[in-house]
């Protein structure tokens, strides 16, 4: 018969003390690191200018308009009526380079500059 294993019981006091000694957490669903979350707080006061809408007539820049249609970019070149400022600020905060180097995150491999 194998020897009994001792159970490692901890008191509630020990469990509570562990939480106070832990490093400060960051919102990992919104930010890449605590540094990026701090950057978000720093840029919260930024103001943004809305995109200007440019309306081309059908007879103007036919080649340009044809290329936009061929690539199916019509929705990309149409400015959004509304945007969520917090999402824009999160993007700029997470795009901020870290000490590891200037890296741009996106789909695919990381490109360092």
PDB file of C-alpha atoms in Angstrom:
ATOM      1  CA  UNK A   1       0.000   0.000   0.000  1.00  0.00           C
ATOM      2  CA  UNK A   2       1.376   3.431  -0.999  1.00  0.00           C
ATOM      3  CA  UNK A   3       1.964   6.056   1.690  1.00  0.00           C
ATOM      4  CA  UNK A   4      -0.697   8.737   2.118  1.00  0.00           C
ATOM      5  CA  UNK A   5      -0.002  12.093   0.566  1.00  0.00           C
ATOM      6  CA  UNK A   6      -0.164  15.057   2.865  1.00  0.00           C
ATOM      7  CA  UNK A   7      -2.688  17.639   1.777  1.00  0.00           C
ATOM      8  CA  UNK A   8      -1.380  21.175   1.529  1.00  0.00           C
ATOM      9  CA  UNK A   9      -4.118  23.091   3.278  1.00  0.00           C
ATOM     10  CA  UNK A  10      -3.818  26.831   3.461  1.00  0.00           C
ATOM     11  CA  UNK A  11      -5.659  29.114   5.747  1.00  0.00           C
ATOM     12  CA  UNK A  12      -7.890  31.889   4.437  1.00  0.00           C
ATOM     13  CA  UNK A  13      -5.369  34.362   5.804  1.00  0.00           C
ATOM     14  CA  UNK A  14      -2.627  32.901   3.559  1.00  0.00           C
ATOM     15  CA  UNK A  15      -4.857  33.010   0.491  1.00  0.00           C
ATOM     16  CA  UNK A  16      -5.846  36.634   1.186  1.00  0.00           C
ATOM     17  CA  UNK A  17      -2.227  37.675   1.675  1.00  0.00           C
ATOM     18  CA  UNK A  18      -1.260  36.231  -1.726  1.00  0.00           C
ATOM     19  CA  UNK A  19      -3.628  38.606  -3.503  1.00  0.00           C
ATOM     20  CA  UNK A  20      -2.095  41.715  -1.930  1.00  0.00           C
ATOM     21  CA  UNK A  21       1.494  40.825  -2.882  1.00  0.00           C
ATOM     22  CA  UNK A  22       0.712  40.161  -6.542  1.00  0.00           C
ATOM     23  CA  UNK A  23       1.909  42.521  -9.256  1.00  0.00           C
ATOM     24  CA  UNK A  24      -0.694  44.989 -10.504  1.00  0.00           C
ATOM     25  CA  UNK A  25      -2.883  43.418 -13.162  1.00  0.00           C
ATOM     26  CA  UNK A  26      -3.945  44.930 -16.470  1.00  0.00           C
ATOM     27  CA  UNK A  27      -6.925  44.347 -18.720  1.00  0.00           C
ATOM     28  CA  UNK A  28      -5.469  41.631 -20.964  1.00  0.00           C
ATOM     29  CA  UNK A  29      -8.594  41.597 -23.146  1.00  0.00           C
ATOM     30  CA  UNK A  30      -8.021  45.202 -24.204  1.00  0.00           C
ATOM     31  CA  UNK A  31      -4.267  45.775 -23.871  1.00  0.00           C
ATOM     32  CA  UNK A  32      -1.079  43.923 -24.779  1.00  0.00           C
ATOM     33  CA  UNK A  33       0.653  44.839 -21.496  1.00  0.00           C
ATOM     34  CA  UNK A  34       0.372  47.044 -18.416  1.00  0.00           C
ATOM     35  CA  UNK A  35       2.582  49.574 -20.219  1.00  0.00           C
ATOM     36  CA  UNK A  36       0.050  49.798 -23.053  1.00  0.00           C
ATOM     37  CA  UNK A  37      -2.780  50.294 -20.560  1.00  0.00           C
ATOM     38  CA  UNK A  38      -0.809  53.156 -18.978  1.00  0.00           C
ATOM     39  CA  UNK A  39      -0.335  54.638 -22.450  1.00  0.00           C
ATOM     40  CA  UNK A  40      -4.122  54.474 -22.948  1.00  0.00           C
ATOM     41  CA  UNK A  41      -4.629  56.487 -19.775  1.00  0.00           C
ATOM     42  CA  UNK A  42      -2.038  59.027 -20.966  1.00  0.00           C
ATOM     43  CA  UNK A  43      -3.706  59.602 -24.349  1.00  0.00           C
ATOM     44  CA  UNK A  44      -7.311  59.664 -23.110  1.00  0.00           C
ATOM     45  CA  UNK A  45      -7.420  63.434 -23.588  1.00  0.00           C
ATOM     46  CA  UNK A  46      -6.573  63.316 -27.288  1.00  0.00           C
ATOM     47  CA  UNK A  47      -9.106  64.808 -29.662  1.00  0.00           C
ATOM     48  CA  UNK A  48      -9.767  63.488 -33.144  1.00  0.00           C
ATOM     49  CA  UNK A  49     -10.906  65.179 -36.318  1.00  0.00           C
ATOM     50  CA  UNK A  50     -13.495  63.328 -38.314  1.00  0.00           C
ATOM     51  CA  UNK A  51     -12.614  62.132 -41.797  1.00  0.00           C
ATOM     52  CA  UNK A  52     -13.656  64.418 -44.610  1.00  0.00           C
ATOM     53  CA  UNK A  53     -16.039  62.908 -47.097  1.00  0.00           C
ATOM     54  CA  UNK A  54     -15.110  63.490 -50.729  1.00  0.00           C
ATOM     55  CA  UNK A  55     -17.869  62.997 -53.244  1.00  0.00           C
ATOM     56  CA  UNK A  56     -16.691  62.319 -56.812  1.00  0.00           C
ATOM     57  CA  UNK A  57     -19.019  62.728 -59.765  1.00  0.00           C
ATOM     58  CA  UNK A  58     -19.454  59.719 -62.040  1.00  0.00           C
ATOM     59  CA  UNK A  59     -17.417  61.364 -64.808  1.00  0.00           C
ATOM     60  CA  UNK A  60     -14.468  62.282 -62.531  1.00  0.00           C
ATOM     61  CA  UNK A  61     -11.408  60.038 -62.110  1.00  0.00           C
ATOM     62  CA  UNK A  62     -12.986  57.033 -63.807  1.00  0.00           C
ATOM     63  CA  UNK A  63      -9.788  54.946 -63.515  1.00  0.00           C
ATOM     64  CA  UNK A  64      -9.558  55.620 -59.783  1.00  0.00           C
ATOM     65  CA  UNK A  65     -13.221  54.828 -59.168  1.00  0.00           C
ATOM     66  CA  UNK A  66     -12.946  51.716 -61.306  1.00  0.00           C
ATOM     67  CA  UNK A  67      -9.994  50.434 -59.260  1.00  0.00           C
ATOM     68  CA  UNK A  68     -11.906  50.991 -56.019  1.00  0.00           C
ATOM     69  CA  UNK A  69     -14.867  49.045 -57.431  1.00  0.00           C
ATOM     70  CA  UNK A  70     -12.618  46.271 -58.827  1.00  0.00           C
ATOM     71  CA  UNK A  71     -10.998  45.739 -55.439  1.00  0.00           C
ATOM     72  CA  UNK A  72     -14.363  45.991 -53.655  1.00  0.00           C
ATOM     73  CA  UNK A  73     -13.096  48.834 -51.449  1.00  0.00           C
ATOM     74  CA  UNK A  74     -16.287  50.891 -51.538  1.00  0.00           C
ATOM     75  CA  UNK A  75     -16.968  50.290 -47.846  1.00  0.00           C
ATOM     76  CA  UNK A  76     -13.341  51.116 -46.994  1.00  0.00           C
ATOM     77  CA  UNK A  77     -13.402  54.510 -48.706  1.00  0.00           C
ATOM     78  CA  UNK A  78     -16.747  55.487 -47.157  1.00  0.00           C
ATOM     79  CA  UNK A  79     -16.216  57.204 -43.774  1.00  0.00           C
ATOM     80  CA  UNK A  80     -18.131  55.761 -40.857  1.00  0.00           C
ATOM     81  CA  UNK A  81     -21.020  57.857 -39.533  1.00  0.00           C
ATOM     82  CA  UNK A  82     -20.069  57.059 -35.927  1.00  0.00           C
ATOM     83  CA  UNK A  83     -17.000  55.624 -34.235  1.00  0.00           C
ATOM     84  CA  UNK A  84     -16.175  54.491 -30.723  1.00  0.00           C
ATOM     85  CA  UNK A  85     -13.433  56.765 -29.378  1.00  0.00           C
ATOM     86  CA  UNK A  86     -12.338  54.157 -26.804  1.00  0.00           C
ATOM     87  CA  UNK A  87     -11.684  51.613 -29.582  1.00  0.00           C
ATOM     88  CA  UNK A  88      -9.580  54.166 -31.481  1.00  0.00           C
ATOM     89  CA  UNK A  89      -7.613  55.026 -28.333  1.00  0.00           C
ATOM     90  CA  UNK A  90      -7.076  51.316 -27.566  1.00  0.00           C
ATOM     91  CA  UNK A  91      -5.668  50.870 -31.069  1.00  0.00           C
ATOM     92  CA  UNK A  92      -3.191  53.724 -30.642  1.00  0.00           C
ATOM     93  CA  UNK A  93      -2.235  52.598 -27.126  1.00  0.00           C
ATOM     94  CA  UNK A  94      -1.575  49.006 -28.268  1.00  0.00           C
ATOM     95  CA  UNK A  95       0.333  50.198 -31.344  1.00  0.00           C
ATOM     96  CA  UNK A  96       2.766  52.075 -29.099  1.00  0.00           C
ATOM     97  CA  UNK A  97       6.237  50.460 -29.331  1.00  0.00           C
ATOM     98  CA  UNK A  98       7.544  48.668 -26.266  1.00  0.00           C
ATOM     99  CA  UNK A  99      11.097  48.419 -24.969  1.00  0.00           C
ATOM    100  CA  UNK A 100      11.607  45.155 -26.898  1.00  0.00           C
ATOM    101  CA  UNK A 101      11.609  47.142 -30.123  1.00  0.00           C
ATOM    102  CA  UNK A 102       9.300  48.891 -32.479  1.00  0.00           C
ATOM    103  CA  UNK A 103       6.892  46.192 -33.545  1.00  0.00           C
ATOM    104  CA  UNK A 104       3.617  46.541 -35.376  1.00  0.00           C
ATOM    105  CA  UNK A 105       1.033  43.943 -34.439  1.00  0.00           C
ATOM    106  CA  UNK A 106      -1.436  42.648 -36.974  1.00  0.00           C
ATOM    107  CA  UNK A 107      -2.487  39.470 -38.641  1.00  0.00           C
ATOM    108  CA  UNK A 108       0.499  37.404 -39.613  1.00  0.00           C
ATOM    109  CA  UNK A 109       4.116  37.757 -38.582  1.00  0.00           C
ATOM    110  CA  UNK A 110       5.406  40.660 -36.489  1.00  0.00           C
ATOM    111  CA  UNK A 111       7.224  43.313 -38.508  1.00  0.00           C
ATOM    112  CA  UNK A 112      10.005  45.119 -36.623  1.00  0.00           C
ATOM    113  CA  UNK A 113      11.325  48.462 -37.747  1.00  0.00           C
TER     114      UNK A 113
END
